[in-house]
Amino acid sequence: MTQAQTFERFIFDRQYFLSLFEALTRRGYCVVGPTVCDGAIVYQELTSPDDLPIGWTDQQDGGTYRLKRRNDQALFGYVVGPHSWKKFLFPPRIRLFRARRTERGFNIVLNDVASPPAPDTPYSALNDPPSGISPSIPIHPTAPKFAFIGVRSCELHAIAIQDKVFLGGAYVDPTYKVRRENAFIVAVNCGQAGGTCFCASMNTGPKATVGFDLALTEILEPARHYFVVEVGTDRGAAVLQDIPHRPAHIEEVQLAEEIVARTARQMGRQLDTTDIKELLYRNYEHPRWDQVAARCLTCANCTMVCPTCFCSTVEDVTDLTGEHAERWRTWDSCFTMDFSYIHGGSVRASAKARYRQWMTHKLATWIDQFGTSGCVGCGRCITWCPVAIDITEEVRAIRASEPNHKEKTDGNT
Amino acid sequence: MMSDPMIPRQYRISRVRRETADTFTLELTPVQDEGTFSFAPGQFNMLYVFGVGEIPISISGDPANPRTVVHTTRVVGTVTRAMGTLKRGDVLGVRGPFGSHWPVEEAEGNDVVIVAGGIGLAPLRPALFYILSRREKYGRVVLLYGARTPEDILYRRELGRWRAQFDLDVYVTVDRATGGWRGNVGVVTTLIPRAPFDPLNTVAMVCGPEVMMRFTALELRKRGVGADNIFLSMERNMKCAVGFCGHCQFGPTFVCKDGPVFPYRRVKDLLAIWEL
Ligand SMILES: Cc1cc2nc3c(=O)[nH]c(=O)nc-3n(C[C@H](O)[C@H](O)[C@H](O)COP(=O)(O)OP(=O)(O)OC[C@H]3O[C@@H](n4cnc5c(N)ncnc54)[C@H](O)[C@@H]3O)c2cc1C
Ligand code: SF4
Ligand code: SF4
Ligand code: FES
C-alpha cells in the first residue's frame, strides 16, 4: 500500500519520548506532568518518562476515584486527577512581599513574585493558613519556567479562562504573568473519556484545538506505540526538531482523529447549556438549592480541584518581634464563611447561598464577567465531592422543573 | 520588573482627627514624593496597617487637594482598631485609588440629593466638595444625613458650615435622641418625602448600610426619581481591589472594579436576592 503523506502532522515513536524531556530540560524548563502518587494521578516535577503513569488508568464517578491497571503500556491512558495546572501558574500559596519595620514606618524589602511555587505542596495543606514568618523559603532571582506535559483540551480552556482573570483586566497579576509566559505546553488529546467528563457539552474537548506548543495523540497498536504530533507554535516546532520524527501518513492522522471522535461519544456526563445564564438567573430562589444544600458539606473540595476557580485570600502576618511582616496570597473558596464576611456577619451565611454562588458563578455570572463559561466540563468537582454532588445533575433538575421544559436529545449519551 | 498591584506605597500620617467615639480621620502624605494623588469622588483605597491587615476605605477628602489623602474610618474590628491607634508621623500602606465614582459631572444641570447613613457620609464628602466648588452648575443641592445618635454625627464643623450656606439644604436625623437634641428623630428615609428637590431632574447619591440604601432607593422612586438617576455605593469583603481575589462578587458584578458606585437600575434586582 502506498501511503500519502501530510505535512501537518508528524510521528514520533514512544522510545523518543525521552528526547522530548531532554529537549525541554536543555532549554531550561522544569518538566511537570502526571505521575502516580498516593493512589491518584497528580501533576508534579518529572525527571523522565518513567515517572509518567505508565499502564495506569482512572475510574471515576460521583464521589469516586480509583486507579486501575491497564492491559497496555499507555503513558496517557487516564483522564484527569485532583490536580490541575493552575497550581503552577497560580500557586496555592505565595508570598507577595516582605516588609521590615523602620524607625517611623516600614520598608518593603522584597517582592519575590519570581520565586518558584512549591509544586510538592501536599494537597491537604493547601488550606492551611500561613503560620507566621517562613524565612527558609529560598529567593530565586529568576522566574520558574515550566513545561507542562499532558495538558488535556479542557485544561487548555481552563488556562485560557484564568488568563482572562489574571491578564485580561485593567490590572495584571505579575505572579501569573511570568509563569504563564514562560510555560511550554504539550497537550494530549484524550483517548478515552472519564466517568464524570462532559467537555463535549461545554465545547472544550476532547480534542486540543488551541493554546498548545505541541499536541500529541497517543496511539497503541499491538506492534507499535507512537504519537501523532501537531505543532502549535514556532517554539513547539523547534522542540520537535530535537526529537527523531517524520511526517505522518494520512492513515495515522485518520486514526488519531478517530480516537478523539470515539472519546467524544463516550462522555460520562452531559450538560445542556442552552440559555444556561438566563436559566440560572431566573432560578435564584429555586427549591433545588435547599435540597443540594442539605447534602453539601461546604468542604470546598469542588473549588480546590476546579481548574478555573481563581479566588484567593490575602493574609498579612508578622513575626513574634513585630519587626518583620509578610503578605501571603492563598487559594480561597466561596464555600467558607469568612469569604463574604463584612462587619455584622457573612453575606452568604447559609450553605444554600454558598452552593448557589459557586454554581451560578461557574455557569452564569462568569459569562457576564469574562465572556465565557467558568466551567470546562472536566468533571473534577463531581469526582472529588465526598457526597457526590453533580453539577450536571443540579442543572438538569432546575431545567426539568421549568413549566415548558423539553428534554434535549442530542448525540451525547 | 513590572509593578505589582498588590504592593502598597507608603504614606505618612500628617494629621489625626477624632470625629466621634469610634471614628477618626487620617490625613496622609506620600513618604516618597510622588507628586499628586488624583481620585474621583466615591473611589477608595486599600489601607495596610503594618503586619495587621489591609482593608478598603473610601477617600473622604477634597478632590481639589491632591497633596493629601484623607480617610475617615470607623472602628469595627482588627484592622480598623489597629489603625485607630496610629499617630501623626506613623506610616500606612496605600494602594489605590480603585473603583467607580459618583456621577458628579453627569449631574450638572440637575438637582442633587445626597443621602448618607452613618459612616456612609465619608465616601460622599468628596462629591459634596466637588459640587460646592462648582455650585452654579447644579440646581438645588440637598444633603440628608442619618446618624445613630447625636454623638455619632461626623464632620460636625463642616455640617455646621454647610447648614449656614443658603445654597445647600442640610437635614440631619438621628435614630435615637440623646442630651439636648432637638432635631429630627427617625431613619433617614423619613426625610425624603419632604426634601426640596425636583424628582424629575434629580440625581441621587446614596451610601449607608445595605437596608438603608434599599429603602432610600424605594422612597426616591416613590417620589419619582428615575432608577437611572439613583446611585448606590456597595460594600463587600475585599482582599485585592483589582479583580483577582473574587471576594467582592455581588451577582455578576465585582464591587471593586464595577463598583463600588452602581446605578440603582444595575443592582435593583440583585439587592432583592437573599444572601446573594
Ligand atoms: C468600597 C468600600 C469602602 C469602604 N469605605 C469605608 C470608609 O470610608 N470608612 C469605614 O470606616 N469603613 C469603610 N468600609 C468598610 C471597611 O472596609 C470595614 O469596616 C473594614 O474592612 C473592617 O475591617 P476590620 O479588620 O476592622 O474588621 P474585621 O471585622 O475584623 O474584619 C473584616 C474583614 O477584614 C479582613 N481581616 C481583618 N483581619 C484579618 C486578618 N487577621 N487576617 C485576614 N483578614 C483579616 C477580613 O477580610 C475580614 O473579613 C468600606 C468598605 C468598602 C468595601
Ligand atoms: S465546575 Fe467542575 S466540571 Fe466545571 S471546570 Fe470546575 S471542576 Fe471541572
Ligand atoms: S459541592 Fe461537594 S465538594 Fe463542593 S463544597 Fe459541597 S460537599 Fe464539598
Ligand atoms: S476585591 Fe478582589 S476581586 Fe474585588
PDB file of N, CA and C in Angstrom, chain A residues 106-171:
ATOM      1  N   PHE A 106       7.847  51.529  57.720  1.00  0.00           N
ATOM      2  CA  PHE A 106       8.312  50.213  57.304  1.00  0.00           C
ATOM      3  C   PHE A 106       8.857  50.305  55.901  1.00  0.00           C
ATOM      4  N   ASN A 107       9.668  49.315  55.559  1.00  0.00           N
ATOM      5  CA  ASN A 107      10.178  49.225  54.197  1.00  0.00           C
ATOM      6  C   ASN A 107       9.752  47.907  53.607  1.00  0.00           C
ATOM      7  N   ILE A 108       9.306  47.952  52.380  1.00  0.00           N
ATOM      8  CA  ILE A 108       9.034  46.704  51.693  1.00  0.00           C
ATOM      9  C   ILE A 108      10.381  46.236  51.188  1.00  0.00           C
ATOM     10  N   VAL A 109      10.891  45.167  51.788  1.00  0.00           N
ATOM     11  CA  VAL A 109      12.253  44.774  51.490  1.00  0.00           C
ATOM     12  C   VAL A 109      12.339  43.850  50.305  1.00  0.00           C
ATOM     13  N   LEU A 110      11.251  43.202  49.951  1.00  0.00           N
ATOM     14  CA  LEU A 110      11.392  42.231  48.905  1.00  0.00           C
ATOM     15  C   LEU A 110      10.060  41.929  48.266  1.00  0.00           C
ATOM     16  N   ASN A 111      10.091  41.805  46.984  1.00  0.00           N
ATOM     17  CA  ASN A 111       8.899  41.409  46.272  1.00  0.00           C
ATOM     18  C   ASN A 111       9.290  40.211  45.436  1.00  0.00           C
ATOM     19  N   ASP A 112       9.109  39.021  45.985  1.00  0.00           N
ATOM     20  CA  ASP A 112       9.616  37.847  45.282  1.00  0.00           C
ATOM     21  C   ASP A 112       8.531  37.155  44.464  1.00  0.00           C
ATOM     22  N   VAL A 113       7.884  37.922  43.600  1.00  0.00           N
ATOM     23  CA  VAL A 113       6.899  37.295  42.720  1.00  0.00           C
ATOM     24  C   VAL A 113       7.565  36.256  41.836  1.00  0.00           C
ATOM     25  N   ALA A 114       8.876  36.374  41.702  1.00  0.00           N
ATOM     26  CA  ALA A 114       9.554  35.463  40.792  1.00  0.00           C
ATOM     27  C   ALA A 114       9.956  34.161  41.468  1.00  0.00           C
ATOM     28  N   SER A 115       9.735  34.055  42.771  1.00  0.00           N
ATOM     29  CA  SER A 115      10.142  32.824  43.439  1.00  0.00           C
ATOM     30  C   SER A 115       9.251  31.666  43.002  1.00  0.00           C
ATOM     31  N   PRO A 116       9.791  30.469  43.014  1.00  0.00           N
ATOM     32  CA  PRO A 116       9.019  29.348  42.486  1.00  0.00           C
ATOM     33  C   PRO A 116       7.925  28.928  43.456  1.00  0.00           C
ATOM     34  N   PRO A 117       6.855  28.382  42.951  1.00  0.00           N
ATOM     35  CA  PRO A 117       5.857  27.842  43.849  1.00  0.00           C
ATOM     36  C   PRO A 117       6.416  26.538  44.402  1.00  0.00           C
ATOM     37  N   ALA A 118       5.775  25.981  45.368  1.00  0.00           N
ATOM     38  CA  ALA A 118       6.203  24.681  45.859  1.00  0.00           C
ATOM     39  C   ALA A 118       5.300  23.643  45.231  1.00  0.00           C
ATOM     40  N   PRO A 119       5.735  23.035  44.114  1.00  0.00           N
ATOM     41  CA  PRO A 119       4.857  22.113  43.402  1.00  0.00           C
ATOM     42  C   PRO A 119       4.515  20.893  44.254  1.00  0.00           C
ATOM     43  N   ASP A 120       5.306  20.677  45.305  1.00  0.00           N
ATOM     44  CA  ASP A 120       5.063  19.499  46.126  1.00  0.00           C
ATOM     45  C   ASP A 120       4.215  19.827  47.344  1.00  0.00           C
ATOM     46  N   THR A 121       3.605  21.004  47.373  1.00  0.00           N
ATOM     47  CA  THR A 121       2.729  21.341  48.484  1.00  0.00           C
ATOM     48  C   THR A 121       1.700  20.230  48.631  1.00  0.00           C
ATOM     49  N   PRO A 122       1.633  19.598  49.800  1.00  0.00           N
ATOM     50  CA  PRO A 122       0.680  18.497  49.930  1.00  0.00           C
ATOM     51  C   PRO A 122      -0.738  19.018  49.701  1.00  0.00           C
ATOM     52  N   TYR A 123      -1.502  18.224  49.029  1.00  0.00           N
ATOM     53  CA  TYR A 123      -2.839  18.644  48.667  1.00  0.00           C
ATOM     54  C   TYR A 123      -3.647  19.046  49.897  1.00  0.00           C
ATOM     55  N   SER A 124      -3.462  18.287  50.975  1.00  0.00           N
ATOM     56  CA  SER A 124      -4.232  18.541  52.187  1.00  0.00           C
ATOM     57  C   SER A 124      -3.818  19.841  52.865  1.00  0.00           C
ATOM     58  N   ALA A 125      -2.625  20.339  52.535  1.00  0.00           N
ATOM     59  CA  ALA A 125      -2.125  21.524  53.223  1.00  0.00           C
ATOM     60  C   ALA A 125      -2.511  22.816  52.521  1.00  0.00           C
ATOM     61  N   LEU A 126      -3.206  22.694  51.397  1.00  0.00           N
ATOM     62  CA  LEU A 126      -3.493  23.885  50.618  1.00  0.00           C
ATOM     63  C   LEU A 126      -4.330  24.893  51.381  1.00  0.00           C
ATOM     64  N   ASN A 127      -5.120  24.404  52.330  1.00  0.00           N
ATOM     65  CA  ASN A 127      -5.992  25.307  53.057  1.00  0.00           C
ATOM     66  C   ASN A 127      -5.382  25.859  54.331  1.00  0.00           C
ATOM     67  N   ASP A 128      -4.213  25.334  54.704  1.00  0.00           N
ATOM     68  CA  ASP A 128      -3.629  25.808  55.955  1.00  0.00           C
ATOM     69  C   ASP A 128      -3.247  27.274  55.843  1.00  0.00           C
ATOM     70  N   PRO A 129      -3.651  28.061  56.814  1.00  0.00           N
ATOM     71  CA  PRO A 129      -3.240  29.459  56.767  1.00  0.00           C
ATOM     72  C   PRO A 129      -1.751  29.550  57.066  1.00  0.00           C
ATOM     73  N   PRO A 130      -1.086  30.546  56.526  1.00  0.00           N
ATOM     74  CA  PRO A 130       0.326  30.675  56.836  1.00  0.00           C
ATOM     75  C   PRO A 130       0.480  30.901  58.338  1.00  0.00           C
ATOM     76  N   SER A 131       1.396  30.194  58.957  1.00  0.00           N
ATOM     77  CA  SER A 131       1.574  30.390  60.384  1.00  0.00           C
ATOM     78  C   SER A 131       2.869  31.154  60.604  1.00  0.00           C
ATOM     79  N   GLY A 132       2.742  32.428  60.679  1.00  0.00           N
ATOM     80  CA  GLY A 132       3.903  33.263  60.942  1.00  0.00           C
ATOM     81  C   GLY A 132       4.830  33.388  59.746  1.00  0.00           C
ATOM     82  N   ILE A 133       6.057  33.679  60.034  1.00  0.00           N
ATOM     83  CA  ILE A 133       7.032  34.010  59.007  1.00  0.00           C
ATOM     84  C   ILE A 133       7.819  32.763  58.630  1.00  0.00           C
ATOM     85  N   SER A 134       8.136  32.623  57.387  1.00  0.00           N
ATOM     86  CA  SER A 134       8.945  31.474  56.999  1.00  0.00           C
ATOM     87  C   SER A 134      10.178  31.930  56.253  1.00  0.00           C
ATOM     88  N   PRO A 135      11.229  32.281  56.992  1.00  0.00           N
ATOM     89  CA  PRO A 135      12.425  32.826  56.356  1.00  0.00           C
ATOM     90  C   PRO A 135      13.165  31.791  55.530  1.00  0.00           C
ATOM     91  N   SER A 136      12.767  30.526  55.654  1.00  0.00           N
ATOM     92  CA  SER A 136      13.521  29.473  54.982  1.00  0.00           C
ATOM     93  C   SER A 136      13.207  29.373  53.493  1.00  0.00           C
ATOM     94  N   ILE A 137      12.144  30.019  53.050  1.00  0.00           N
ATOM     95  CA  ILE A 137      11.811  29.905  51.626  1.00  0.00           C
ATOM     96  C   ILE A 137      12.882  30.605  50.798  1.00  0.00           C
ATOM     97  N   PRO A 138      13.517  29.855  49.890  1.00  0.00           N
ATOM     98  CA  PRO A 138      14.618  30.456  49.137  1.00  0.00           C
ATOM     99  C   PRO A 138      14.111  31.493  48.138  1.00  0.00           C
ATOM    100  N   ILE A 139      14.914  32.460  47.899  1.00  0.00           N
ATOM    101  CA  ILE A 139      14.555  33.505  46.957  1.00  0.00           C
ATOM    102  C   ILE A 139      15.273  33.216  45.641  1.00  0.00           C
ATOM    103  N   HIS A 140      14.522  33.014  44.587  1.00  0.00           N
ATOM    104  CA  HIS A 140      15.138  32.742  43.301  1.00  0.00           C
ATOM    105  C   HIS A 140      15.100  33.988  42.444  1.00  0.00           C
ATOM    106  N   PRO A 141      16.224  34.341  41.882  1.00  0.00           N
ATOM    107  CA  PRO A 141      16.259  35.567  41.100  1.00  0.00           C
ATOM    108  C   PRO A 141      15.515  35.430  39.771  1.00  0.00           C
ATOM    109  N   THR A 142      15.341  34.210  39.314  1.00  0.00           N
ATOM    110  CA  THR A 142      14.682  34.063  38.022  1.00  0.00           C
ATOM    111  C   THR A 142      13.317  33.411  38.175  1.00  0.00           C
ATOM    112  N   ALA A 143      12.455  33.678  37.229  1.00  0.00           N
ATOM    113  CA  ALA A 143      11.108  33.143  37.281  1.00  0.00           C
ATOM    114  C   ALA A 143      11.124  31.668  36.907  1.00  0.00           C
ATOM    115  N   PRO A 144      10.227  30.882  37.470  1.00  0.00           N
ATOM    116  CA  PRO A 144      10.175  29.475  37.098  1.00  0.00           C
ATOM    117  C   PRO A 144       9.730  29.323  35.649  1.00  0.00           C
ATOM    118  N   LYS A 145      10.282  28.325  35.012  1.00  0.00           N
ATOM    119  CA  LYS A 145       9.983  28.064  33.608  1.00  0.00           C
ATOM    120  C   LYS A 145       9.483  26.630  33.543  1.00  0.00           C
ATOM    121  N   PHE A 146       8.179  26.476  33.406  1.00  0.00           N
ATOM    122  CA  PHE A 146       7.612  25.137  33.429  1.00  0.00           C
ATOM    123  C   PHE A 146       7.300  24.644  32.025  1.00  0.00           C
ATOM    124  N   ALA A 147       7.514  23.340  31.817  1.00  0.00           N
ATOM    125  CA  ALA A 147       6.954  22.692  30.633  1.00  0.00           C
ATOM    126  C   ALA A 147       5.905  21.721  31.148  1.00  0.00           C
ATOM    127  N   PHE A 148       4.673  21.897  30.705  1.00  0.00           N
ATOM    128  CA  PHE A 148       3.577  21.032  31.123  1.00  0.00           C
ATOM    129  C   PHE A 148       3.435  19.895  30.118  1.00  0.00           C
ATOM    130  N   ILE A 149       3.490  18.663  30.607  1.00  0.00           N
ATOM    131  CA  ILE A 149       3.341  17.511  29.728  1.00  0.00           C
ATOM    132  C   ILE A 149       1.988  16.864  29.982  1.00  0.00           C
ATOM    133  N   GLY A 150       1.183  16.721  28.948  1.00  0.00           N
ATOM    134  CA  GLY A 150      -0.084  16.001  29.109  1.00  0.00           C
ATOM    135  C   GLY A 150      -1.261  16.875  29.461  1.00  0.00           C
ATOM    136  N   VAL A 151      -1.302  18.084  28.896  1.00  0.00           N
ATOM    137  CA  VAL A 151      -2.410  19.003  29.176  1.00  0.00           C
ATOM    138  C   VAL A 151      -3.598  18.613  28.297  1.00  0.00           C
ATOM    139  N   ARG A 152      -4.744  18.384  28.937  1.00  0.00           N
ATOM    140  CA  ARG A 152      -5.933  17.977  28.181  1.00  0.00           C
ATOM    141  C   ARG A 152      -6.633  19.206  27.614  1.00  0.00           C
ATOM    142  N   SER A 153      -7.482  18.948  26.621  1.00  0.00           N
ATOM    143  CA  SER A 153      -8.171  20.054  25.961  1.00  0.00           C
ATOM    144  C   SER A 153      -8.964  20.909  26.955  1.00  0.00           C
ATOM    145  N   CYS A 154      -9.701  20.248  27.870  1.00  0.00           N
ATOM    146  CA  CYS A 154     -10.481  21.035  28.843  1.00  0.00           C
ATOM    147  C   CYS A 154      -9.554  21.904  29.675  1.00  0.00           C
ATOM    148  N   GLU A 155      -8.343  21.397  29.915  1.00  0.00           N
ATOM    149  CA  GLU A 155      -7.385  22.142  30.731  1.00  0.00           C
ATOM    150  C   GLU A 155      -6.799  23.330  29.972  1.00  0.00           C
ATOM    151  N   LEU A 156      -6.627  23.179  28.667  1.00  0.00           N
ATOM    152  CA  LEU A 156      -6.191  24.317  27.849  1.00  0.00           C
ATOM    153  C   LEU A 156      -7.239  25.422  27.939  1.00  0.00           C
ATOM    154  N   HIS A 157      -8.507  25.020  27.898  1.00  0.00           N
ATOM    155  CA  HIS A 157      -9.577  26.014  28.014  1.00  0.00           C
ATOM    156  C   HIS A 157      -9.579  26.645  29.398  1.00  0.00           C
ATOM    157  N   ALA A 158      -9.308  25.835  30.414  1.00  0.00           N
ATOM    158  CA  ALA A 158      -9.274  26.366  31.782  1.00  0.00           C
ATOM    159  C   ALA A 158      -8.151  27.395  31.923  1.00  0.00           C
ATOM    160  N   ILE A 159      -7.011  27.124  31.299  1.00  0.00           N
ATOM    161  CA  ILE A 159      -5.897  28.075  31.357  1.00  0.00           C
ATOM    162  C   ILE A 159      -6.296  29.371  30.647  1.00  0.00           C
ATOM    163  N   ALA A 160      -6.950  29.238  29.494  1.00  0.00           N
ATOM    164  CA  ALA A 160      -7.389  30.429  28.758  1.00  0.00           C
ATOM    165  C   ALA A 160      -8.378  31.248  29.592  1.00  0.00           C
ATOM    166  N   ILE A 161      -9.189  30.551  30.392  1.00  0.00           N
ATOM    167  CA  ILE A 161     -10.160  31.241  31.248  1.00  0.00           C
ATOM    168  C   ILE A 161      -9.431  31.994  32.363  1.00  0.00           C
ATOM    169  N   GLN A 162      -8.445  31.346  32.967  1.00  0.00           N
ATOM    170  CA  GLN A 162      -7.696  32.058  34.015  1.00  0.00           C
ATOM    171  C   GLN A 162      -6.858  33.203  33.435  1.00  0.00           C
ATOM    172  N   ASP A 163      -6.434  33.072  32.181  1.00  0.00           N
ATOM    173  CA  ASP A 163      -5.730  34.189  31.530  1.00  0.00           C
ATOM    174  C   ASP A 163      -6.594  35.444  31.569  1.00  0.00           C
ATOM    175  N   LYS A 164      -7.894  35.258  31.325  1.00  0.00           N
ATOM    176  CA  LYS A 164      -8.787  36.422  31.308  1.00  0.00           C
ATOM    177  C   LYS A 164      -8.842  37.080  32.678  1.00  0.00           C
ATOM    178  N   VAL A 165      -8.807  36.253  33.725  1.00  0.00           N
ATOM    179  CA  VAL A 165      -8.895  36.784  35.085  1.00  0.00           C
ATOM    180  C   VAL A 165      -7.624  37.552  35.450  1.00  0.00           C
ATOM    181  N   PHE A 166      -6.471  36.931  35.197  1.00  0.00           N
ATOM    182  CA  PHE A 166      -5.226  37.489  35.716  1.00  0.00           C
ATOM    183  C   PHE A 166      -4.475  38.396  34.738  1.00  0.00           C
ATOM    184  N   LEU A 167      -4.812  38.278  33.454  1.00  0.00           N
ATOM    185  CA  LEU A 167      -4.087  39.083  32.473  1.00  0.00           C
ATOM    186  C   LEU A 167      -4.997  39.984  31.658  1.00  0.00           C
ATOM    187  N   GLY A 168      -6.292  39.696  31.679  1.00  0.00           N
ATOM    188  CA  GLY A 168      -7.189  40.346  30.727  1.00  0.00           C
ATOM    189  C   GLY A 168      -7.854  41.619  31.218  1.00  0.00           C
ATOM    190  N   GLY A 169      -7.640  41.996  32.479  1.00  0.00           N
ATOM    191  CA  GLY A 169      -8.337  43.167  33.012  1.00  0.00           C
ATOM    192  C   GLY A 169      -7.444  44.390  33.080  1.00  0.00           C
ATOM    193  N   ALA A 170      -7.891  45.379  33.834  1.00  0.00           N
ATOM    194  CA  ALA A 170      -7.130  46.617  33.968  1.00  0.00           C
ATOM    195  C   ALA A 170      -5.820  46.371  34.715  1.00  0.00           C
ATOM    196  N   TYR A 171      -5.820  45.379  35.607  1.00  0.00           N
ATOM    197  CA  TYR A 171      -4.613  45.048  36.363  1.00  0.00           C
ATOM    198  C   TYR A 171      -4.128  43.666  35.969  1.00  0.00           C
TER     199      TYR A 171
END
